[in-house]
Amino acid sequence: MSLSRRGFLAWMGAAGITALGSQAGATPRHFKGYPQSLCVLHDITLCIGCRSCETGCNKVNELPPPAVPFSDLSVLDKKRRTTAKTYTVVNKYLDSGQEKKPIFFKTQCNHCLEPACASACFVRAFTKTKEGSVTYDASVCVGCRYCMIACPFEIPTYEYDEPLTPRIMKCTFCHPRVTKGLLPGCVEACPTEALSFGKREDMLKLARERINKYPGRYVDHIYGEHEMGGTNWLYLSGVPFRNLGMREDLGTTPAPELTSGALATVPMVAALWPVLLTGIYALSKRKEKLLSGDKQNALAQALAEANAKSQAALTAAMEKAKREKEEAVQKAVKTALEQSAKKTQEQ
Amino acid sequence: MEEVKSTLRWTAMLCTAVGLVIFALSAEGYKAPEQKAEKDRADIILIDTSPVFGRGDKPPVAFPHDRHTEIMAEQKKDCFLCHLKESKPQAVSAGPAPQPESTERMSLKFKRLKDTNLKEVRKIYHDNCIGCHMSMAEKGQEFGPIICGECHKEGAEYRSARKPSGMDNSLHFRHTKAAQNKCETCHHAYDDKAKKLFYAKGQEGTCRYCHQMKTEENRISMPLASHMSCVECHRLGKEKKLEAGPVTCSGCHDSKEQMKIKKIEPLPRMERQQPDTVFVKTLGKDEKAETPRMNPVPFDHKSHEGYNDTCRVCHHASLSACNSCHALGKPLKDGNFVKLDRAMHQAGSQTSCIGCHQLKQQAKECAGCHVFMPKGLMEQSDSCLKCHMKPLPDSAAFPKTAEGEKELAKKLLQSRQPVKGTYPQGDIPENVIMKDYADQYEPAEFPHRKVVSSLVEKMNGAKKTSQLAAYFHNDLGTVCQGCHHYSPESQKPPKCANCHGRPFDEGNLMKPGIIGAYHQQCMGCHAAMEIKKPKECVECHKEKKK
Amino acid sequence: MFKLSDVLNRSLLTPFNIIAGIILFIGLIITALRFTGGLAAVTNLSDYNPWGLWIGFDLLCGVALAAGGYVTSAAVYIFGMKKYHSAVRPAILTGFLGYALVVLALNYDVGRPWRLPYPFVVQAGTTSVLFEVGACVLLYLVVLFIEFTPAASEWLGLKRARNLVVRLTMLLTILGVILSTLHQSSLGALFLIAPSKLHPLWYSQYIPVFFFISSIIAGLSMVIFEGSLTHRYFAAKMDETHLREKEDVVFGFGKAASFVLAAYFAVKVFGIAMDDNWRYLSTSYGAWFLVELIGFVALPCLLYAAGVREKNIRLIKWTAAWAVLGIVVNRFNVCLVAFNWHLPSSERYFPSWMEIGLSVFIVTVGVVAFKFIVTYMPILYEHPGYKTPHP
């Protein structure tokens, strides 16, 4: 079936309008979290840098014993990050005042409401559970490490020294414990209750109450309330968060929304490209045909002209021959007549 | 082929040009390392003609005054190397008695008495500054900038570390002694009608009551006034080889130098005819009411003079009573539209009563308990009554004379019963054993009695806040409430574990569990009181041996 | 004794074979190390830098430079430019080998390569751009393989199979363009999820567009570049049509590349303008960006145009090599240089010798396979049994 030019353009127009329409209607809706999902509020002003949380996490998750014991606080002098053997680390920051009071804070997976790792994983190895924890399923993980690229907080780690069974390692929010009503290992271990645990709505309320009650003590911002669309781990601090190395430039767009636009064009391309390419093919074929048609016409014309020319030449030649023949005949007759006349004269 | 060659050549030239542009762009992005030496200075004067003559085409010049006076002193020159003499207006005497007839003083401007026009002033600066620098260069000495860009720098070469300077009561006392109690040496008032300065005895106040930070029509700015009076007097004193105050910028404005200023202790009371006791009225000066709605506040003025370094902490605009500017009802322009209630009660303000009291709570001796208490006004009425005292049972109507008021105030103040301390030692538990971390640590032994008595000692020993504490802690059990909070005063207040149990109570989000409560309360108090020991976990509770 | 060299009538110890042999041997050692010691034993990857040279070069550059397949077949079959017909088979071969090697390299980089089919057979993470990349690359590899089979079928004498596939050419070509559009742009879209980690001059909502357009440039330039190499080393294998048409290919593709490079330049400038990132141009990263944009995009654009105008084949061939290098520079920039630009230099990544060695190994495998196929199968010449009439 051949597609007429008009038909082709009509299809393109319709497709274009549909595409535009779908774009305008697609307002991104942000996931506000499962109701009653659990959350931790980390009050950085209460942290004393004792590393009990690291000890608790290590014990509860049966992680390998650390190279340097948890009681050694000199490790805090260097900036640390999570590793394949530590789900959480405590870091130290020296306040820029005259007293140089040290500030301690804990870093671990923030269990985002719309996790970048879950969005990025092409085998859905991450799940945002209704308890709020983002859990990892090592039984399907291929080890592509795209989740590590995606996480804006640079949390997931990888067992690079495992040749055949490497896993992504990150805080699990003690999901098995939490579903049983127990506290996460770090929360239970913290002596000063710098980690408060409860429903996310309650932790937000608690954070706001603390800021209201002691305005001089806190920066008026709950980190994690909106960052990257919101997280299930909230932070309160007495100094600007960026001083602690917590990025304040991440924005409030949840990570999945960053790629959903690009992914949305896939069905568009799949639907439109066949039509577009077939159309171009049809156009190019038509051009070819026209070109070859033109060629044939030109050929035929040339042939006809040549024919006509040769015909004319033939006719002319024949005429000439005829004339010459007649002339020759006449000449011969004349000669004959002259000869006979001469002969008669002689007799 | 010729065309090909030219194309390639052209391309090569373009590449080189682009490469240079890229290099230049990135080089511009590179910032030179900051000069570290001598960046913070207290003596930077910004030579900027733009407020007077409008914006010039070069940036203003940061001028280090002390560096120049140092060099001037080395060369055994005096201020008149750069400053001219100008005639002194009448009546204001600057300087101690030896030179009362002097009609001249040093002009603060550089080598001129008036700002005429931009061209002339610029010439004065350029000729003299650059001229002096060049002459020093010729002599082979270290010399200052000569090229335009070395003075008119785009970025900041220095950082001003100038701290505001002023007089506190101690420094004032040293000056009154030096001036032999002749207040007219420095204090003056202005007669609007006669357009003259004169000395008004009994009306002396801080310079800042009239001289603001900017020069107004008829009134020079505080910086100008203080340099003309103070520094000039010091300079004259130094001329006469007397003991005089600083003449360099850093001498008054550098924070380290400021700490070197001698403090007089004990400081005799300033003599300004101020009352010992007075009533703080609860009505504006000209407001009338049948009876004041709130009881007036008897105020121990004499003691409060000792609690602050200057008078202007409270008397921030004049030495009169607060209600002369602050009205109860319609706010007055004189009071900057601040009503009497706010003037007296505003939390966080140093000039209000409540604000100042709350600021005092931040002292080390008080902070251990007070850091946990929310700021702001209490709703309970009994705390209001601590100031707005109920009239004494045997008192008559409110007195009509000032003397009568003072007497009544004195009587009310004497009727107060400050509480210095808490329950007798024997009634306080000696040791408190905290067993809650039983699996990981041995029980913690808290020397309860020792801590309480140490707290009380510190409280009573604090010079400026002990009376405040004693009066407002109106019950023997008030001090206990520092830790035994959210409960009434009692000799047997609740134990921590009576209210604090498991953590993360949904119904009481702000209440920590027992472990968190112990650590937050104990460690919070230690941090606020800057107590260094105990530091390690095991200093409070030993590790349990497995 | 039976000797392969006797059968082939020539010595096997050619310089090429020796060097290739050494590289392949080293590659096998690295393979063993990778699968006994894990990635830590072989790479400089870290928790801050999960993707390194193998993703940056073998995956991103490999896919971009194998784009000649869809570009050439689109030009010949969809746009009807029959005069480039002789370039199709070499381009398809390069494409097929390229994608096959991408999958090979992926088996090294990924933690559990035997689980690579999982997204398609166990659990599909359809929110992931990587899923889309994987699906399209897989399908396109199949398409390329099928498009390659006619050459192999002709060699093996499988006439029916060959004719069947040739009849499917149009469909396969269209499918190839669709799949290539999708996965070339999605390789760029992978980085959309990490705006906080990619330098603003390289991060843009238009990264997918940038990657797609530059893949066209890569394809065009690679056909010219690889064509010039094959002409140098395999001229003996080329038949008359190939030799005749090769100049047309160089000029035609060079002209097209010039246009596309100009469009790419404009699109990149618009990308900066959209986010108002001009101020970054005066930083050191900005200088490097300008080197990429002006030295590797604007310059080849002008040189291609000059070469086509002056009919200077040599200039076009060198420009093609330069443009190919430019694509590599761009992919490296996005994946390795501008990525994690905010981290201190102690945490930045540089590939280890073994990573570089393995990438060289993979390229060598490709070259060896290419050499074999081009020598024995009708890639650079038409099989006498299947000659198509030429106008």
PDB file of C-alpha atoms in Angstrom, chain A residues 46 48 50 52 73 183 187-199 202-203 205-206 209-210 213-214 217, chain B residues 371-375 437 440-441 486 501-504 506 509-517 519-520 523 536-537:
ATOM      1  CA  LEU A  46      23.284  16.157  70.488  1.00  0.00           C
ATOM      2  CA  ILE A  48      29.010  13.456  70.922  1.00  0.00           C
ATOM      3  CA  CYS A  50      31.141   8.254  70.600  1.00  0.00           C
ATOM      4  CA  SER A  52      28.204   3.714  69.579  1.00  0.00           C
ATOM      5  CA  LEU A  73      38.072   8.083  68.267  1.00  0.00           C
ATOM      6  CA  LEU A 183      14.615  -0.247  67.053  1.00  0.00           C
ATOM      7  CA  VAL A 187      19.125   4.218  67.303  1.00  0.00           C
ATOM      8  CA  GLU A 188      19.150   1.713  70.123  1.00  0.00           C
ATOM      9  CA  ALA A 189      22.843   2.228  70.754  1.00  0.00           C
ATOM     10  CA  CYS A 190      22.916   6.018  70.816  1.00  0.00           C
ATOM     11  CA  PRO A 191      23.308   7.191  74.437  1.00  0.00           C
ATOM     12  CA  THR A 192      22.274  10.788  73.959  1.00  0.00           C
ATOM     13  CA  GLU A 193      19.241  10.057  71.771  1.00  0.00           C
ATOM     14  CA  ALA A 194      20.739  12.102  68.992  1.00  0.00           C
ATOM     15  CA  LEU A 195      18.765   9.664  66.852  1.00  0.00           C
ATOM     16  CA  SER A 196      15.025   9.858  67.426  1.00  0.00           C
ATOM     17  CA  PHE A 197      12.826   7.224  65.855  1.00  0.00           C
ATOM     18  CA  GLY A 198       9.168   7.306  64.969  1.00  0.00           C
ATOM     19  CA  LYS A 199       6.764   8.003  62.153  1.00  0.00           C
ATOM     20  CA  ASP A 202       5.993  12.725  64.069  1.00  0.00           C
ATOM     21  CA  MET A 203       9.709  13.241  63.455  1.00  0.00           C
ATOM     22  CA  LYS A 205       6.738  17.610  64.183  1.00  0.00           C
ATOM     23  CA  LEU A 206       9.476  16.904  66.713  1.00  0.00           C
ATOM     24  CA  GLU A 209       9.098  21.771  67.997  1.00  0.00           C
ATOM     25  CA  ARG A 210      12.786  21.676  68.803  1.00  0.00           C
ATOM     26  CA  LYS A 213      11.737  25.878  71.515  1.00  0.00           C
ATOM     27  CA  TYR A 214      15.447  26.578  71.027  1.00  0.00           C
ATOM     28  CA  ARG A 217      20.449  26.352  68.904  1.00  0.00           C
TER      29      ARG A 217
ATOM     30  CA  VAL B 371      20.227  26.441  78.593  1.00  0.00           C
ATOM     31  CA  PHE B 372      17.364  23.949  78.657  1.00  0.00           C
ATOM     32  CA  MET B 373      14.680  26.471  79.452  1.00  0.00           C
ATOM     33  CA  PRO B 374      12.790  28.046  76.594  1.00  0.00           C
ATOM     34  CA  LYS B 375      13.271  31.787  76.104  1.00  0.00           C
ATOM     35  CA  TYR B 437      22.868   0.674  81.227  1.00  0.00           C
ATOM     36  CA  GLN B 440      27.141  -2.687  78.998  1.00  0.00           C
ATOM     37  CA  TYR B 441      28.302  -0.534  81.878  1.00  0.00           C
ATOM     38  CA  TYR B 486       8.484  19.792  84.703  1.00  0.00           C
ATOM     39  CA  GLY B 501      11.188   5.519  80.497  1.00  0.00           C
ATOM     40  CA  ARG B 502      11.325   4.040  77.066  1.00  0.00           C
ATOM     41  CA  PRO B 503      12.331   6.416  74.321  1.00  0.00           C
ATOM     42  CA  PHE B 504      10.286   7.604  71.352  1.00  0.00           C
ATOM     43  CA  GLU B 506       4.483   9.006  70.328  1.00  0.00           C
ATOM     44  CA  LEU B 509       7.770  13.484  71.221  1.00  0.00           C
ATOM     45  CA  MET B 510       9.959  16.016  73.058  1.00  0.00           C
ATOM     46  CA  LYS B 511      10.526  13.754  76.064  1.00  0.00           C
ATOM     47  CA  PRO B 512      13.604  11.558  75.710  1.00  0.00           C
ATOM     48  CA  GLY B 513      13.901   8.061  77.144  1.00  0.00           C
ATOM     49  CA  ILE B 514      15.774   7.548  80.411  1.00  0.00           C
ATOM     50  CA  ILE B 515      19.188   6.973  78.819  1.00  0.00           C
ATOM     51  CA  GLY B 516      18.824   9.944  76.513  1.00  0.00           C
ATOM     52  CA  ALA B 517      17.522  12.042  79.398  1.00  0.00           C
ATOM     53  CA  HIS B 519      23.033  12.000  78.790  1.00  0.00           C
ATOM     54  CA  GLN B 520      21.286  15.088  77.429  1.00  0.00           C
ATOM     55  CA  MET B 523      26.303  16.384  79.215  1.00  0.00           C
ATOM     56  CA  GLU B 536      35.302   9.901  78.550  1.00  0.00           C
ATOM     57  CA  CYS B 537      32.276   7.635  78.893  1.00  0.00           C
TER      58      CYS B 537
END
